[in-house]
Short mmCIF file of C-alpha atoms in Angstrom, two decimals:
data_model
loop_
_atom_site.label_atom_id
_atom_site.label_comp_id
_atom_site.label_asym_id
_atom_site.label_seq_id
_atom_site.Cartn_x
_atom_site.Cartn_y
_atom_site.Cartn_z
CA UNK A 1 -10.75 4.34 -15.39
CA UNK A 2 -9.26 6.74 -18.02
CA UNK A 3 -7.60 10.02 -17.19
CA UNK A 4 -10.07 12.89 -17.17
CA UNK A 5 -9.16 16.31 -18.50
CA UNK A 6 -10.85 19.67 -18.18
CA UNK A 7 -9.68 23.30 -18.33
CA UNK A 8 -6.03 22.78 -17.40
CA UNK A 9 -6.67 19.98 -14.92
CA UNK A 10 -6.20 16.23 -15.40
CA UNK A 11 -7.09 13.66 -12.84
CA UNK A 12 -7.78 10.02 -12.04
CA UNK A 13 -10.37 8.89 -9.54
CA UNK A 14 -11.00 5.63 -7.77
CA UNK A 15 -13.99 4.51 -5.70
CA UNK A 16 -14.25 1.49 -3.41
CA UNK A 17 -16.66 -0.01 -0.91
CA UNK A 18 -15.14 -0.93 2.46
CA UNK A 19 -16.54 -2.31 5.74
CA UNK A 20 -16.70 -0.03 8.80
CA UNK A 21 -18.29 3.09 10.19
CA UNK A 22 -17.34 6.50 8.79
CA UNK A 23 -15.25 7.09 11.94
CA UNK A 24 -13.36 3.83 11.50
CA UNK A 25 -12.75 4.44 7.81
CA UNK A 26 -11.67 8.05 8.45
CA UNK A 27 -9.15 6.85 11.01
CA UNK A 28 -7.72 4.37 8.46
CA UNK A 29 -7.60 6.91 5.58
CA UNK A 30 -6.59 10.14 7.35
CA UNK A 31 -4.40 9.44 10.41
CA UNK A 32 -0.82 8.30 10.74
CA UNK A 33 -1.53 5.12 12.78
CA UNK A 34 -4.46 4.27 10.54
CA UNK A 35 -2.58 4.63 7.25
CA UNK A 36 0.40 2.75 8.67
CA UNK A 37 -1.91 -0.16 9.40
CA UNK A 38 -2.58 -0.88 5.71
CA UNK A 39 -0.43 1.37 3.50
CA UNK A 40 3.08 2.42 4.50
CA UNK A 41 4.58 3.96 7.70
CA UNK A 42 2.93 7.38 7.81
CA UNK A 43 2.73 10.38 10.10
CA UNK A 44 0.02 13.07 9.82
CA UNK A 45 -0.39 16.37 11.62
CA UNK A 46 -4.15 16.38 11.88
CA UNK A 47 -4.96 19.96 10.86
CA UNK A 48 -5.00 22.23 7.86
CA UNK A 49 -1.38 23.18 7.20
CA UNK A 50 -0.12 20.06 8.95
CA UNK A 51 2.54 17.86 7.38
CA UNK A 52 2.15 14.33 6.05
CA UNK A 53 5.15 12.03 5.76
CA UNK A 54 5.18 8.69 3.91
CA UNK A 55 8.11 6.22 4.32
CA UNK A 56 8.27 3.80 1.40
CA UNK A 57 11.44 2.07 2.52
CA UNK A 58 14.98 2.11 1.18
CA UNK A 59 15.32 5.81 1.90
CA UNK A 60 12.34 6.69 -0.32
CA UNK A 61 10.06 9.17 1.43
CA UNK A 62 7.40 11.64 0.39
CA UNK A 63 6.09 14.73 2.12
CA UNK A 64 2.88 16.65 1.77
CA UNK A 65 0.77 19.33 3.44
CA UNK A 66 -2.85 19.02 4.55
CA UNK A 67 -5.07 21.50 2.69
CA UNK A 68 -8.46 20.29 3.92
CA UNK A 69 -9.40 18.55 7.18
CA UNK A 70 -13.11 17.72 7.68
CA UNK A 71 -13.39 14.58 9.84
CA UNK A 72 -14.88 12.09 9.27
CA UNK A 73 -15.77 13.10 5.75
CA UNK A 74 -13.06 14.76 3.69
CA UNK A 75 -9.24 15.04 3.57
CA UNK A 76 -7.23 16.91 0.97
CA UNK A 77 -3.48 17.29 0.70
CA UNK A 78 -0.79 18.36 -1.75
CA UNK A 79 2.63 16.80 -2.50
CA UNK A 80 5.08 19.18 -4.14
CA UNK A 81 8.11 16.95 -4.77
CA UNK A 82 6.09 13.91 -5.78
CA UNK A 83 8.07 13.00 -8.92
CA UNK A 84 11.76 12.24 -9.18
CA UNK A 85 11.90 13.63 -12.72
CA UNK A 86 10.35 17.04 -11.99
CA UNK A 87 6.70 17.96 -12.23
CA UNK A 88 4.38 20.66 -13.60
CA UNK A 89 3.17 21.43 -10.12
CA UNK A 90 1.82 19.82 -6.95
CA UNK A 91 -0.07 16.55 -6.92
CA UNK A 92 -3.39 17.24 -5.20
CA UNK A 93 -5.20 14.36 -3.52
CA UNK A 94 -8.80 14.34 -2.23
CA UNK A 95 -10.22 11.54 -0.11
CA UNK A 96 -13.91 11.45 0.80
CA UNK A 97 -15.74 8.97 3.04
CA UNK A 98 -19.51 8.43 2.68
CA UNK A 99 -21.43 6.12 5.00
CA UNK A 100 -23.77 3.48 3.62
CA UNK A 101 -26.33 1.26 5.25
CA UNK A 102 -25.17 -2.13 6.48
CA UNK A 103 -21.97 -0.92 8.14
CA UNK A 104 -20.11 0.02 4.98
CA UNK A 105 -18.62 3.18 3.47
CA UNK A 106 -17.72 4.42 0.00
CA UNK A 107 -14.23 5.82 -0.23
CA UNK A 108 -13.44 8.07 -3.20
CA UNK A 109 -9.86 9.04 -3.95
CA UNK A 110 -8.91 11.61 -6.61
CA UNK A 111 -5.37 12.53 -7.75
CA UNK A 112 -5.19 15.79 -9.74
CA UNK A 113 -2.51 17.68 -11.65
CA UNK A 114 -3.04 21.22 -12.97
CA UNK A 115 -1.40 21.20 -16.40
CA UNK A 116 -2.32 21.07 -20.09
CA UNK A 117 0.69 18.87 -20.92
CA UNK A 118 0.07 15.19 -21.81
CA UNK A 119 3.56 14.27 -20.60
CA UNK A 120 2.33 13.36 -17.13
CA UNK A 121 -0.51 11.00 -18.05
CA UNK A 122 1.66 7.91 -17.46
CA UNK A 123 2.43 9.14 -13.96
CA UNK A 124 -1.27 9.52 -13.17
CA UNK A 125 -2.06 6.12 -14.64
CA UNK A 126 0.65 4.68 -12.44
CA UNK A 127 -1.10 5.98 -9.33
CA UNK A 128 -4.34 4.41 -10.43
CA UNK A 129 -2.65 1.08 -11.09
CA UNK A 130 -0.74 1.02 -7.82
CA UNK A 131 -3.63 1.46 -5.36
CA UNK A 132 -5.72 -1.74 -5.82
CA UNK A 133 -3.23 -3.94 -3.94
CA UNK A 134 -3.17 -1.55 -0.98
CA UNK A 135 -6.97 -1.22 -1.09
CA UNK A 136 -7.21 -5.02 -0.72
CA UNK A 137 -5.15 -4.75 2.49
CA UNK A 138 -7.34 -1.86 3.63
CA UNK A 139 -10.53 -3.89 3.25
CA UNK A 140 -9.07 -6.84 5.16
CA UNK A 141 -7.75 -4.54 7.89
CA UNK A 142 -11.13 -2.88 8.34
CA UNK A 143 -12.93 -6.21 8.29
CA UNK A 144 -10.81 -7.97 10.88
CA UNK A 145 -8.46 -5.57 12.66
CA UNK A 146 -9.88 -2.01 12.64
CA UNK A 147 -8.53 0.17 15.41
CA UNK A 148 -6.00 -2.38 16.74
CA UNK A 149 -2.42 -1.35 17.37
CA UNK A 150 -0.40 -1.98 14.22
CA UNK A 151 3.25 -2.40 13.34
CA UNK A 152 4.20 -2.52 9.66
CA UNK A 153 7.39 -4.07 8.29
CA UNK A 154 8.57 -3.92 4.72
CA UNK A 155 11.57 -5.86 3.39
CA UNK A 156 12.74 -5.50 -0.21
CA UNK A 157 15.52 -7.13 -2.19
CA UNK A 158 16.67 -6.74 -5.78
CA UNK A 159 16.82 -9.77 -8.06
CA UNK A 160 19.08 -9.59 -11.13
CA UNK A 161 16.70 -11.35 -13.49
CA UNK A 162 13.17 -11.62 -14.78
CA UNK A 163 10.15 -11.15 -12.53
CA UNK A 164 8.84 -14.65 -13.40
CA UNK A 165 12.12 -16.27 -12.39
CA UNK A 166 12.41 -14.30 -9.19
CA UNK A 167 8.81 -15.09 -8.26
CA UNK A 168 9.41 -18.80 -8.87
CA UNK A 169 12.27 -18.73 -6.36
CA UNK A 170 10.32 -16.75 -3.80
CA UNK A 171 7.05 -18.66 -4.11
CA UNK A 172 8.83 -22.04 -3.92
CA UNK A 173 10.79 -21.01 -0.82
CA UNK A 174 7.57 -19.96 0.96
CA UNK A 175 5.41 -22.82 -0.34
CA UNK A 176 3.16 -20.34 -2.19
CA UNK A 177 3.46 -21.94 -5.63
CA UNK A 178 -0.03 -22.44 -7.06
CA UNK A 179 -1.69 -20.97 -3.94
CA UNK A 180 -5.37 -20.10 -4.39
CA UNK A 181 -7.84 -17.90 -2.48
CA UNK A 182 -9.21 -19.64 0.58
CA UNK A 183 -6.28 -22.07 0.79
CA UNK A 184 -4.32 -22.40 4.02
CA UNK A 185 -0.58 -21.91 3.57
CA UNK A 186 2.39 -22.38 5.88
CA UNK A 187 6.05 -21.76 5.35
CA UNK A 188 8.36 -24.81 5.16
CA UNK A 189 11.32 -25.52 7.41
CA UNK A 190 14.08 -22.95 6.98
CA UNK A 191 11.77 -20.06 6.08
CA UNK A 192 10.45 -17.44 8.49
CA UNK A 193 7.34 -18.52 10.44
CA UNK A 194 4.42 -17.73 8.19
CA UNK A 195 0.93 -19.24 8.32
CA UNK A 196 -2.59 -18.22 7.38
CA UNK A 197 -5.27 -18.17 4.68
CA UNK A 198 -4.80 -16.77 1.16
CA UNK A 199 -7.09 -13.75 0.61
CA UNK A 200 -5.89 -12.50 -2.80
CA UNK A 201 -3.78 -13.75 -5.70
CA UNK A 202 -2.72 -11.18 -8.31
CA UNK A 203 -0.76 -11.91 -11.45
CA UNK A 204 0.00 -9.90 -14.57
CA UNK A 205 2.71 -9.97 -17.21
CA UNK A 206 4.66 -7.49 -15.11
CA UNK A 207 4.15 -8.56 -11.52
CA UNK A 208 3.04 -11.24 -9.04
CA UNK A 209 1.75 -11.01 -5.47
CA UNK A 210 -0.16 -13.03 -2.89
CA UNK A 211 -1.96 -11.60 0.16
CA UNK A 212 -2.39 -13.83 3.26
CA UNK A 213 -4.40 -13.23 6.42
CA UNK A 214 -1.86 -14.36 9.01
CA UNK A 215 -2.66 -16.22 12.21
CA UNK A 216 0.90 -17.43 12.90
CA UNK A 217 2.97 -16.08 14.46
CA UNK A 218 0.35 -13.62 15.67
CA UNK A 219 -2.44 -11.95 13.71
CA UNK A 220 -1.79 -9.84 10.70
CA UNK A 221 -1.63 -9.47 6.91
CA UNK A 222 1.25 -10.34 4.60
CA UNK A 223 1.74 -9.36 0.98
CA UNK A 224 4.52 -11.23 -0.85
CA UNK A 225 5.33 -10.06 -4.38
CA UNK A 226 7.80 -9.55 -7.18
CA UNK A 227 7.76 -6.45 -9.37
CA UNK A 228 9.84 -5.00 -12.25
CA UNK A 229 12.46 -2.41 -11.45
CA UNK A 230 14.41 -1.12 -14.43
CA UNK A 231 16.29 -4.03 -16.01
CA UNK A 232 15.93 -6.22 -12.92
CA UNK A 233 13.18 -7.21 -10.48
CA UNK A 234 12.45 -6.41 -6.85
CA UNK A 235 10.96 -8.74 -4.27
CA UNK A 236 8.87 -7.20 -1.55
CA UNK A 237 7.49 -8.67 1.65
CA UNK A 238 5.04 -6.35 3.45
CA UNK A 239 3.92 -7.46 6.91
CA UNK A 240 1.21 -5.76 8.93
CA UNK A 241 1.07 -7.04 12.51
CA UNK A 242 -1.87 -6.24 14.78
CA UNK A 243 -2.72 -6.42 18.48
CA UNK A 244 -1.03 -5.42 21.73
CA UNK A 245 2.06 -7.51 20.93
CA UNK A 246 2.33 -6.22 17.33
CA UNK A 247 5.40 -4.07 17.86
CA UNK A 248 7.31 -6.87 19.57
CA UNK A 249 6.33 -9.41 16.94
CA UNK A 250 7.34 -7.09 14.14
CA UNK A 251 10.70 -6.33 15.75
CA UNK A 252 11.42 -10.03 16.13
CA UNK A 253 10.52 -10.75 12.50
CA UNK A 254 12.15 -7.79 10.77
CA UNK A 255 15.74 -9.00 10.56
CA UNK A 256 14.66 -12.66 10.24
CA UNK A 257 12.85 -11.81 6.99
CA UNK A 258 15.61 -9.53 5.75
CA UNK A 259 18.32 -12.15 6.16
CA UNK A 260 16.19 -14.89 4.71
CA UNK A 261 15.21 -12.89 1.64
CA UNK A 262 18.88 -12.07 1.07
CA UNK A 263 19.70 -15.76 1.10
CA UNK A 264 16.87 -16.70 -1.28
CA UNK A 265 17.62 -14.02 -3.87
CA UNK A 266 21.33 -13.47 -3.21
CA UNK A 267 21.02 -9.71 -2.78
CA UNK A 268 21.36 -7.29 0.10
CA UNK A 269 17.88 -6.59 1.55
CA UNK A 270 16.42 -3.18 2.14
CA UNK A 271 14.50 -2.98 5.43
CA UNK A 272 11.77 -0.43 6.11
CA UNK A 273 10.58 0.01 9.69
CA UNK A 274 8.57 2.40 11.80
#
């Protein structure tokens, strides 16, 4: 969807249909445990004026402040230091949840900047392009794991080459080469334990990623991908573990994945943890 502009404001908006009651969807979109279960490790002070904190791994964090809190319908917040190259003002985000018949909800997310300058359009378009992968995790989480204890793990490693070459290495090492939606996959000997059914395959000129609904070891979601980063590439493995044993399972797997990824790509891994 193109950037919209009106009277000193420019914004992008996204709308998606997800399974769940308004209360379940609100919990996933507006609370720390809920957002951590499908997005990135997050804490939220659940009140107007409360602080939000997002941990993206590798020391990259982002803070915001809640400006509107209307459960289970509407959340708004502002991030003031949202860009590493400066900004014309805060990035304002609005999330609304609307119930539909049949146990589904419409989620609408809007990112707004208040400026007349066109210089920031690429930044806004980047937000719009980055969310679909996370929204795919959100839908699967709400479908199969809503409300369960969650423990996210993110492991990243730089690869000094092209995305396509790095992905070939990574996919081969995890037996994901040529994987298709609905196919059962399992990691080969020597790789971390990894088994489940492919839910999403995404490929563009710039990036590759595969999402798997895990059933071994333990229940969860995994997203394995390779993305551009400057003149190099970055591999990322995002694991979302669910259930009463999620924290223990995640703790056991965190260093296993980090060391393995380092060996596959020959770089020091960056480990994000809650």
